Tab-separated table of C-alpha atoms in Angstrom:
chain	number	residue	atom	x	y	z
A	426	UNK	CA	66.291	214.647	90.313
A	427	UNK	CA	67.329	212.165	87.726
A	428	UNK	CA	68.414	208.984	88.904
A	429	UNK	CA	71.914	208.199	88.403
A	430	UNK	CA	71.888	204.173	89.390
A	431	UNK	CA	70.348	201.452	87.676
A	432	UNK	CA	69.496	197.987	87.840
A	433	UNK	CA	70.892	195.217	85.256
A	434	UNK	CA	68.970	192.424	86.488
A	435	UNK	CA	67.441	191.219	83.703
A	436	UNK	CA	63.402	192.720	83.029
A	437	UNK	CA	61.880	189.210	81.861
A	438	UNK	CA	58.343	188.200	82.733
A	439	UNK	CA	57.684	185.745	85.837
A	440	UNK	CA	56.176	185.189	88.980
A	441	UNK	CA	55.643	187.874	91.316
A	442	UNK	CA	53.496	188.431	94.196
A	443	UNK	CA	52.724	192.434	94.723
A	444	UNK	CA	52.275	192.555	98.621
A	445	UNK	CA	51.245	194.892	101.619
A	446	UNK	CA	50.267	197.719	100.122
A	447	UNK	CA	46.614	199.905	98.830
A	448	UNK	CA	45.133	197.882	95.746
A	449	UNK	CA	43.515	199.885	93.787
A	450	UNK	CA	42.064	197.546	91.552
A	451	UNK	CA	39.368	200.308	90.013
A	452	UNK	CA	37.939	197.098	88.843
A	453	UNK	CA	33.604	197.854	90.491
A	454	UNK	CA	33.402	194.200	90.822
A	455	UNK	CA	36.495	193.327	92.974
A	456	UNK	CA	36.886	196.872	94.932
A	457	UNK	CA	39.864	197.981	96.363
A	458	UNK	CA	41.886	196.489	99.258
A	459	UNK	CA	43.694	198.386	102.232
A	460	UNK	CA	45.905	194.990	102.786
A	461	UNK	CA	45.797	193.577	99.178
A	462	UNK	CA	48.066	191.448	97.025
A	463	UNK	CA	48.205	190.617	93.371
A	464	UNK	CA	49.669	188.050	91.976
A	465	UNK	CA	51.377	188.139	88.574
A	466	UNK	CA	52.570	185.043	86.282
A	467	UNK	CA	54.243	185.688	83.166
A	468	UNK	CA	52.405	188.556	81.823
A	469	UNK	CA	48.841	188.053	83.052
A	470	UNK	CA	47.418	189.434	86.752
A	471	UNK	CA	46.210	185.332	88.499
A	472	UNK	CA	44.786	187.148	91.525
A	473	UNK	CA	43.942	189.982	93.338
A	474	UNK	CA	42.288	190.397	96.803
A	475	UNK	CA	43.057	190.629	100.652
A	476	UNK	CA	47.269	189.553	101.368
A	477	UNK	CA	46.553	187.345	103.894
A	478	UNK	CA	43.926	185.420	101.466
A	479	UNK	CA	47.300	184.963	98.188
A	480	UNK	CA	49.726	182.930	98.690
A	481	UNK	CA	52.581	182.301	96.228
A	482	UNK	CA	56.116	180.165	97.908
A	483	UNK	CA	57.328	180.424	94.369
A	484	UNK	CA	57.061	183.722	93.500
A	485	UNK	CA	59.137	186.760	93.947
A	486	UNK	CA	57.631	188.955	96.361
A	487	UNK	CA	57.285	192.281	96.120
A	488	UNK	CA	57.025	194.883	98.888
A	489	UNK	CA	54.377	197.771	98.756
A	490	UNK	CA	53.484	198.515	102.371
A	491	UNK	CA	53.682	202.207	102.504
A	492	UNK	CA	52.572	202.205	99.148
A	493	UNK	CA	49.468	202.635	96.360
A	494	UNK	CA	49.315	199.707	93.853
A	495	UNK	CA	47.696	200.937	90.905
A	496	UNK	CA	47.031	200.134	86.963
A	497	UNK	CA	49.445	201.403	84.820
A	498	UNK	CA	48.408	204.763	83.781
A	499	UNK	CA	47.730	205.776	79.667
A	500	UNK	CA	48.757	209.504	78.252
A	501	UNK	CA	46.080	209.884	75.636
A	502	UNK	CA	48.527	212.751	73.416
A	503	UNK	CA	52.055	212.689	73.198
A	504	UNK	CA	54.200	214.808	71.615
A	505	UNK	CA	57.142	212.642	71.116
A	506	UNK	CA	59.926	215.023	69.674
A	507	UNK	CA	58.716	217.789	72.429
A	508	UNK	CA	59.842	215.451	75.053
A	509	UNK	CA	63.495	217.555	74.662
A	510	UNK	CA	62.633	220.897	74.736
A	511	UNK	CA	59.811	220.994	77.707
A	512	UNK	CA	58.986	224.686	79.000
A	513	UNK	CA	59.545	226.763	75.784
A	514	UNK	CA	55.616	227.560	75.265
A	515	UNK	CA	54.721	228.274	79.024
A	516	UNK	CA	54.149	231.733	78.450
A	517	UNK	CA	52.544	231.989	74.810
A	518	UNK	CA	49.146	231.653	73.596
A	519	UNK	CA	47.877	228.846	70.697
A	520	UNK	CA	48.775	230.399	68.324
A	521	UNK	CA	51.864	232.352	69.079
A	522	UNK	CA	53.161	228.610	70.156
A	523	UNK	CA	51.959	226.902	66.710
A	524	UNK	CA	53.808	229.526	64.355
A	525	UNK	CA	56.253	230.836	66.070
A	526	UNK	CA	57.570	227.553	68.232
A	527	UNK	CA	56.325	224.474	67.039
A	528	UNK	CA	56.915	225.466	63.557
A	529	UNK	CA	60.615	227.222	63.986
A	530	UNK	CA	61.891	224.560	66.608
A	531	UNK	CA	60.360	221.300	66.792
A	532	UNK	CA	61.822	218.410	64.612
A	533	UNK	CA	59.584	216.384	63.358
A	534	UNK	CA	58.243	213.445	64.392
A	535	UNK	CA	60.457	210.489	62.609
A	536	UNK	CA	61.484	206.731	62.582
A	537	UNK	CA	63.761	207.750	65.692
A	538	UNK	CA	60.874	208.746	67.682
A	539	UNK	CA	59.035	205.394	67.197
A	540	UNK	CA	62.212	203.987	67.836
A	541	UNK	CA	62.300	205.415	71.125
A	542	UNK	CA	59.420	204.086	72.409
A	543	UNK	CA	59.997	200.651	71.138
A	544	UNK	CA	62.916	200.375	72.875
A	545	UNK	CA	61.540	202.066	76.368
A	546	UNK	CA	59.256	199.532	76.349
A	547	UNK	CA	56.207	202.079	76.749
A	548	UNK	CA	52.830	200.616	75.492
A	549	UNK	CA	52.104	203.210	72.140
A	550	UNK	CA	49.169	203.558	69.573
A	551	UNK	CA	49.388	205.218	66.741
A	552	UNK	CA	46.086	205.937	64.388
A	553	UNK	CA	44.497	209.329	62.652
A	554	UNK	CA	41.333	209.677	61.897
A	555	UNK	CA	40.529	206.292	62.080
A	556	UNK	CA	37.284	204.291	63.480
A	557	UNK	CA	38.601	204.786	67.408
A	558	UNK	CA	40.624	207.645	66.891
A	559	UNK	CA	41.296	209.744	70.041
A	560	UNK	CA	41.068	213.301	69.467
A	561	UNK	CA	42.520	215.743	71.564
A	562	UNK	CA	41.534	219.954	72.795
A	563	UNK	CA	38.019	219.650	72.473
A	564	UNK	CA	36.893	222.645	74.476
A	565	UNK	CA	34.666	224.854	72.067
A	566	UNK	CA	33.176	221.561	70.007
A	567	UNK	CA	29.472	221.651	69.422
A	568	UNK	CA	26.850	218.910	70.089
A	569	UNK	CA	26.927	218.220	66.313
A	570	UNK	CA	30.550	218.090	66.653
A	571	UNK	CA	30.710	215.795	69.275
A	572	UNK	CA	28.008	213.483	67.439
A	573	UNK	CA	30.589	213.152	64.570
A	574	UNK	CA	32.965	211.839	66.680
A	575	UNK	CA	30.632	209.002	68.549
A	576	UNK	CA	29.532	208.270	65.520
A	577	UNK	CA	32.790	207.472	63.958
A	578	UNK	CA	33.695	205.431	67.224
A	579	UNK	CA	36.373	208.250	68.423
A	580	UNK	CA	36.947	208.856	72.257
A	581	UNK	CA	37.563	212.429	73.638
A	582	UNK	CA	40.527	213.197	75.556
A	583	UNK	CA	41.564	216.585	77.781
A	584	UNK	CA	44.358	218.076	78.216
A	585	UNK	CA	43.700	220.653	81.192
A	586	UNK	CA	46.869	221.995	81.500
A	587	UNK	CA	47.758	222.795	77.797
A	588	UNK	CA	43.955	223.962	77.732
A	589	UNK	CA	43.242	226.265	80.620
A	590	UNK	CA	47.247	227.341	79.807
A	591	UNK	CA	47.202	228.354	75.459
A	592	UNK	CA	43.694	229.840	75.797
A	593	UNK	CA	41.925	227.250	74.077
A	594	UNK	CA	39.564	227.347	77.043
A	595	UNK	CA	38.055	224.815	79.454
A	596	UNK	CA	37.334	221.498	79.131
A	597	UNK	CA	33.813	220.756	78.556
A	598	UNK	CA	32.365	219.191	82.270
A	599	UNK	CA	29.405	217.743	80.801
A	600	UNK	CA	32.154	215.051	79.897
A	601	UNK	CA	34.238	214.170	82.831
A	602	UNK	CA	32.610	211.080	83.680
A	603	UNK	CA	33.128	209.928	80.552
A	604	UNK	CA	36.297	211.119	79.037
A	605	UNK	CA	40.055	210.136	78.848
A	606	UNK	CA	42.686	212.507	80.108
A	607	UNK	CA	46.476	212.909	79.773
A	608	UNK	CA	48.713	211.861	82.793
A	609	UNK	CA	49.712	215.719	83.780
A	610	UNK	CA	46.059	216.782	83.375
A	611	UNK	CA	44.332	215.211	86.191
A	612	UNK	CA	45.581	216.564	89.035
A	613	UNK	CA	44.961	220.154	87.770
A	614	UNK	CA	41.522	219.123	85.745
A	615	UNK	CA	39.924	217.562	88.942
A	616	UNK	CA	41.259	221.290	90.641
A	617	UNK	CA	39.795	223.776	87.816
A	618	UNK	CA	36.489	222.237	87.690
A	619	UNK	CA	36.393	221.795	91.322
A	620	UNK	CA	37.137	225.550	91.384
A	621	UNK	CA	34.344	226.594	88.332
A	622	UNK	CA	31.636	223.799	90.047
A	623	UNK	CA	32.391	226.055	93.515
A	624	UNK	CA	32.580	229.664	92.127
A	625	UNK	CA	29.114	229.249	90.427
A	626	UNK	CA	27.800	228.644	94.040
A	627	UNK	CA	29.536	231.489	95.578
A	628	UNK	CA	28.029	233.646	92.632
A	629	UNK	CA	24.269	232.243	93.789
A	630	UNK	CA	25.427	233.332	97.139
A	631	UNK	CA	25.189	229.491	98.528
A	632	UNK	CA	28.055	227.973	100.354
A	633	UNK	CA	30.019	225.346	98.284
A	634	UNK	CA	28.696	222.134	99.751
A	635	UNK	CA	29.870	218.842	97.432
A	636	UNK	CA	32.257	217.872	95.289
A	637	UNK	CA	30.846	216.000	91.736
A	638	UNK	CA	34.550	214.295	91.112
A	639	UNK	CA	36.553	212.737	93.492
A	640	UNK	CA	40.810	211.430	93.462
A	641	UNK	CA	39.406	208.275	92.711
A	642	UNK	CA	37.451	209.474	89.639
A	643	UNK	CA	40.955	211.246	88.164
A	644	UNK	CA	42.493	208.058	88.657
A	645	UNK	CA	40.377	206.450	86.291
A	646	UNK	CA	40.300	208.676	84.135
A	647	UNK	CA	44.137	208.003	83.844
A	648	UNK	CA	43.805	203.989	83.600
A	649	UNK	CA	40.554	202.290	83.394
A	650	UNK	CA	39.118	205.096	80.379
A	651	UNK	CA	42.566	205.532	78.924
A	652	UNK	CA	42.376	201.843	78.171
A	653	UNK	CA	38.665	202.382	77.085
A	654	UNK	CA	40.265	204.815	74.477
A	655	UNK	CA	42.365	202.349	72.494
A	656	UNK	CA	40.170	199.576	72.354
A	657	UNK	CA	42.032	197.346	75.485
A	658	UNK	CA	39.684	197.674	77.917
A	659	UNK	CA	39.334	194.084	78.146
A	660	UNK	CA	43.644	193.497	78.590
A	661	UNK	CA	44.719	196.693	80.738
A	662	UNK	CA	43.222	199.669	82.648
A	663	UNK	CA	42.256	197.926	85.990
A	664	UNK	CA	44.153	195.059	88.069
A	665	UNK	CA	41.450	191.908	87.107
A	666	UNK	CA	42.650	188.621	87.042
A	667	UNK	CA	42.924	187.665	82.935
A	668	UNK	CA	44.814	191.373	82.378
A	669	UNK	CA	48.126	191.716	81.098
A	670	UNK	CA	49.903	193.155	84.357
A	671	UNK	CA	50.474	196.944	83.499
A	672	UNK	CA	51.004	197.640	87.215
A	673	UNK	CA	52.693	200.892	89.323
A	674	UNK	CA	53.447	200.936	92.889
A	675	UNK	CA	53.976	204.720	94.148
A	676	UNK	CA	55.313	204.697	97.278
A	677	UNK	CA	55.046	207.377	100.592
A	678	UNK	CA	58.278	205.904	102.333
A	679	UNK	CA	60.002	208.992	101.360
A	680	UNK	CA	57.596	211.396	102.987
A	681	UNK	CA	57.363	211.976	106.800
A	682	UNK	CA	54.300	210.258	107.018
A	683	UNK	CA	51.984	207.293	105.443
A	684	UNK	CA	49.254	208.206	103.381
A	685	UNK	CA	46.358	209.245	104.895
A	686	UNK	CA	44.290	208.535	101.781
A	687	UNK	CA	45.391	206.379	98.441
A	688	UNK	CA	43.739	207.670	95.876
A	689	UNK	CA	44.495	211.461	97.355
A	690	UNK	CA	48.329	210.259	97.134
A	691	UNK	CA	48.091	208.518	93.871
A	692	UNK	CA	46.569	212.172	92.188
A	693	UNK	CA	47.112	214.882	94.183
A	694	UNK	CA	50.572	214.411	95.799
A	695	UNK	CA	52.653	211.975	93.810
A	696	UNK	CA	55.537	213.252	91.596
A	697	UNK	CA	57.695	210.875	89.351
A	698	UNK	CA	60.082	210.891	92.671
A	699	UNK	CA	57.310	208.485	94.215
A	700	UNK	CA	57.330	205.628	91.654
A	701	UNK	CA	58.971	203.191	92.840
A	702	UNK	CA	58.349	200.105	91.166
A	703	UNK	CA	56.559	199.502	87.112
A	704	UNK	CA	55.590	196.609	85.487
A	705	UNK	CA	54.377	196.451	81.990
A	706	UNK	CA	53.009	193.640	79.796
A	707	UNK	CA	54.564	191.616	83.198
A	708	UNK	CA	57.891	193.145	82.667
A	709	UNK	CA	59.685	194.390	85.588
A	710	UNK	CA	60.993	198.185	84.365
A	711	UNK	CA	61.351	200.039	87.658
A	712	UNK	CA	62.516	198.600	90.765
A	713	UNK	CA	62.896	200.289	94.179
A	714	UNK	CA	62.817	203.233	92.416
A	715	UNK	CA	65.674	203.081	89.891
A	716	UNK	CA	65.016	201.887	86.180
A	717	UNK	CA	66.195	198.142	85.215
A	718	UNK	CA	68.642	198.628	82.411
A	719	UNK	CA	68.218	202.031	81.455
A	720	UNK	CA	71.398	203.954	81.389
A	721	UNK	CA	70.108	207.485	82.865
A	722	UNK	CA	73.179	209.182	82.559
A	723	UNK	CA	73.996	208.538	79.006
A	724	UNK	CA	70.398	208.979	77.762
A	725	UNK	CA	70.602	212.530	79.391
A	726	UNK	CA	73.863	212.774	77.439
A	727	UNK	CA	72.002	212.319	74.529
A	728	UNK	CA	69.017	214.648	75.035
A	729	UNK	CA	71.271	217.443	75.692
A	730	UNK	CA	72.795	217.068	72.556
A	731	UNK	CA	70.185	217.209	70.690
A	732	UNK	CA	68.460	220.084	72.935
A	733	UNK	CA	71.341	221.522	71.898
A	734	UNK	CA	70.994	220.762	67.941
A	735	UNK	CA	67.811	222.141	68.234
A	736	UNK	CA	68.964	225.662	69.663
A	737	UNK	CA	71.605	225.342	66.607
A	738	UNK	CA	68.885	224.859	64.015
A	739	UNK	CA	66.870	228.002	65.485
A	740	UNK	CA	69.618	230.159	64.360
A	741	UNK	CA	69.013	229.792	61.091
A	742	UNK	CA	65.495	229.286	61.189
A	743	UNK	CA	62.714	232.159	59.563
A	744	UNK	CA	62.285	235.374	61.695
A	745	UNK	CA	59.340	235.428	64.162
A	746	UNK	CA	55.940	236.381	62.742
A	747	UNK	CA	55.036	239.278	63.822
A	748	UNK	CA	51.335	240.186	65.844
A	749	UNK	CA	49.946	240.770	62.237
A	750	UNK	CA	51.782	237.436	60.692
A	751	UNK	CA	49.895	235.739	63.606
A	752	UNK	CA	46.365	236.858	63.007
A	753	UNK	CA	47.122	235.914	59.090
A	754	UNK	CA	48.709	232.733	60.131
A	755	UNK	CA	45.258	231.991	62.302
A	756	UNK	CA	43.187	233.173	59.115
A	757	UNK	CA	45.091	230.599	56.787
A	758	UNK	CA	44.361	227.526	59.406
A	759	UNK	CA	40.770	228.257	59.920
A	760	UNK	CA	40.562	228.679	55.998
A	761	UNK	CA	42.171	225.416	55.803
A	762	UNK	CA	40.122	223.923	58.426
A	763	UNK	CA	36.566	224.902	56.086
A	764	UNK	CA	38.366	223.322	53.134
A	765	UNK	CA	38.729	220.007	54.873
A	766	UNK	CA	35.230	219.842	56.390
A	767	UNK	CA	33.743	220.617	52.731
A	768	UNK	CA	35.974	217.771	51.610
A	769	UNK	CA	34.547	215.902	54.053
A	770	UNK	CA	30.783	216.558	52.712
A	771	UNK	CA	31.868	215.372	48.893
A	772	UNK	CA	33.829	212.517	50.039
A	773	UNK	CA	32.679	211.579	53.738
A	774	UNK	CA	30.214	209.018	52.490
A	775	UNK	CA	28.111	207.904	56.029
A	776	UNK	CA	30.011	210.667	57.851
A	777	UNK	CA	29.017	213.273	55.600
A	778	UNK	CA	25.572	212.156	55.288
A	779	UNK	CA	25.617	212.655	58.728
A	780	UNK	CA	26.908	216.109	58.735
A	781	UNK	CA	24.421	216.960	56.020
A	782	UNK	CA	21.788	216.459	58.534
């Protein structure tokens, strides 16, 4: 349900002590805390530990009991400009979606998207093929692949859902301990390789017995290796005194009961209903679950306009390929794809060195 109210208190940075609720820190060296508190000034996390051990008479406190305090969470892909027209590729296949939707309807990506976010305050990176680039579907790469992209300092993201979803298969497991995931993937990742790990033991005909990955490991994929993935480890990902505060409470006072388990909540049960407070960069932009100076209603004014320009545009836009004009379509981009890797080899310098041997 979208949230009709709004707060228009102003969203500056100050001093705020985060109290009564689960800390996740996923910082190893702190551990989380069942009772914690963390203390923000400014724009920096001073302290996080036990509540009854922070103390803070001039901050503002903030309430979490019945709640989950995490990091804030990173989406490693975004489609910007998709953001109005979710649901139109739920039942097609890669490529049926690439020339046949994302070609015909999607605007392109423009000054108005970057404009967007700037003005949502949302942390965003921006890069391509760049020295810590973040590359995205990687579920039929080879080893040699895969070398390319350590050795050019890239990260690996999955996107489960799109994945399993658009036949582009599943994400590699070898790499879950290691990789960065989108926000909407890790709830159904954790699930589908929980599901493949378990069906290979039912096919040996021995009972299911462990799990490799547990709520707690999605959950960092989502912060602490997001963070890895654009070079600010060291500033966000975890709750560490010296971080800039990117912090989220989600909160189970709208359910029946508590939470039985934190990090179970946090991945396997929250929806964007349970936010109820975000911070980011020590900015206050979501308070008792409403957003501070964000005009809801007129924003959803404004996407339905322009869902709507969009559904005007497809009138006029080229006929559907057909099954045949798909298979071509598929020829041309792996054609295209063998062009740029030999460009690579003339041009690649170390890179294609390295793919030479």
């Amino acid at each position: 349900m979208w949230d009709a109210h709004f707060y228009t208190t102003p969203n500056v940075s100050g001093k705020f002590l985060i109290t009564g609720g689960y800390v996740a820190s996923l910082d190893d060296s702190l551990g989380d805390f069942p009772n914690g508190a963390v203390l923000v000034e400014d724009n920096i996390i001073k302290a996080v530990g036990r509540a009854e051990d922070i103390s803070a008479p001039d901050a503002e406190i903030i309430d979490a009991s019945e709640g989950v305090v995490i990091p804030g969470m990173m989406d490693t892909h975004q489609h910007v400009s998709m953001s109005l027209t979710w649901g139109i590729g739920v039942d097609q296949h890669l490529w049926h979606f690439l020339s046949n939707t994302y070609l015909r309807w999607l605007p392109s990506t423009s000054v108005e998207d970057l404009k967007g976010l700037k003005e949502s305050g949302i942390r965003a990176f921006f890069g391509f093929m760049h020295p810590g680039h973040v590359y995205i579907h990687n579920t039929n790469l080879t080893d040699h692949e895969m070398g390319l992209i350590a050795k050019s300092g890239g990260k690996i993201a999955l996107s489960a859902d799109a994945d399993v979803q658009m036949g582009m298969g599943y994400p590699p497991s070898d790499l879950l301990s290691s990789t960065v995931y989108d926000r909407p993937s890790i709830r159904l990742q954790l699930q589908v390789q929980r599901g493949l790990d378990h069906n290979a033991e039912h096919k040996a005909r021995r009972p299911a017995l462990k799990m490799d990955f547990t709520a707690r490991d999605g959950l960092i994929w989502a912060t602490r290796n997001g963070a890895k993935a654009v070079g600010m480890e060291d500033k966000i990902g975890t709750l560490t005194p010296g971080k800039r505060a990117d912090i989220v409470i989600l909160t189970s006072k709208r359910c029946l009961s508590g939470s039985a388990n934190p990090f179970g909540t946090a991945v396997m049960h929250s929806t964007p209903a349970d936010v109820d407070f975000v911070m980011v960069d020590g900015k206050v932009m979501k308070r008792d679950g409403h957003f501070v100076n964000v005009d809801v209603p007129a924003i959803r004014k404004k996407a339905r306009e322009g869902l709507q320009r969009i559904l005007e545009n497809l009138k006029t836009a080229r006929p559907e390929l057909t099954q045949a004009g798909i298979e071509n379509f598929f020829r041309m981009g792996e054609k295209s794809h063998r062009a740029n890797v030999a460009e690579a080899y003339v041009h690649g310098a170390e890179v294609g060195d390295y793919l030479r041997g």
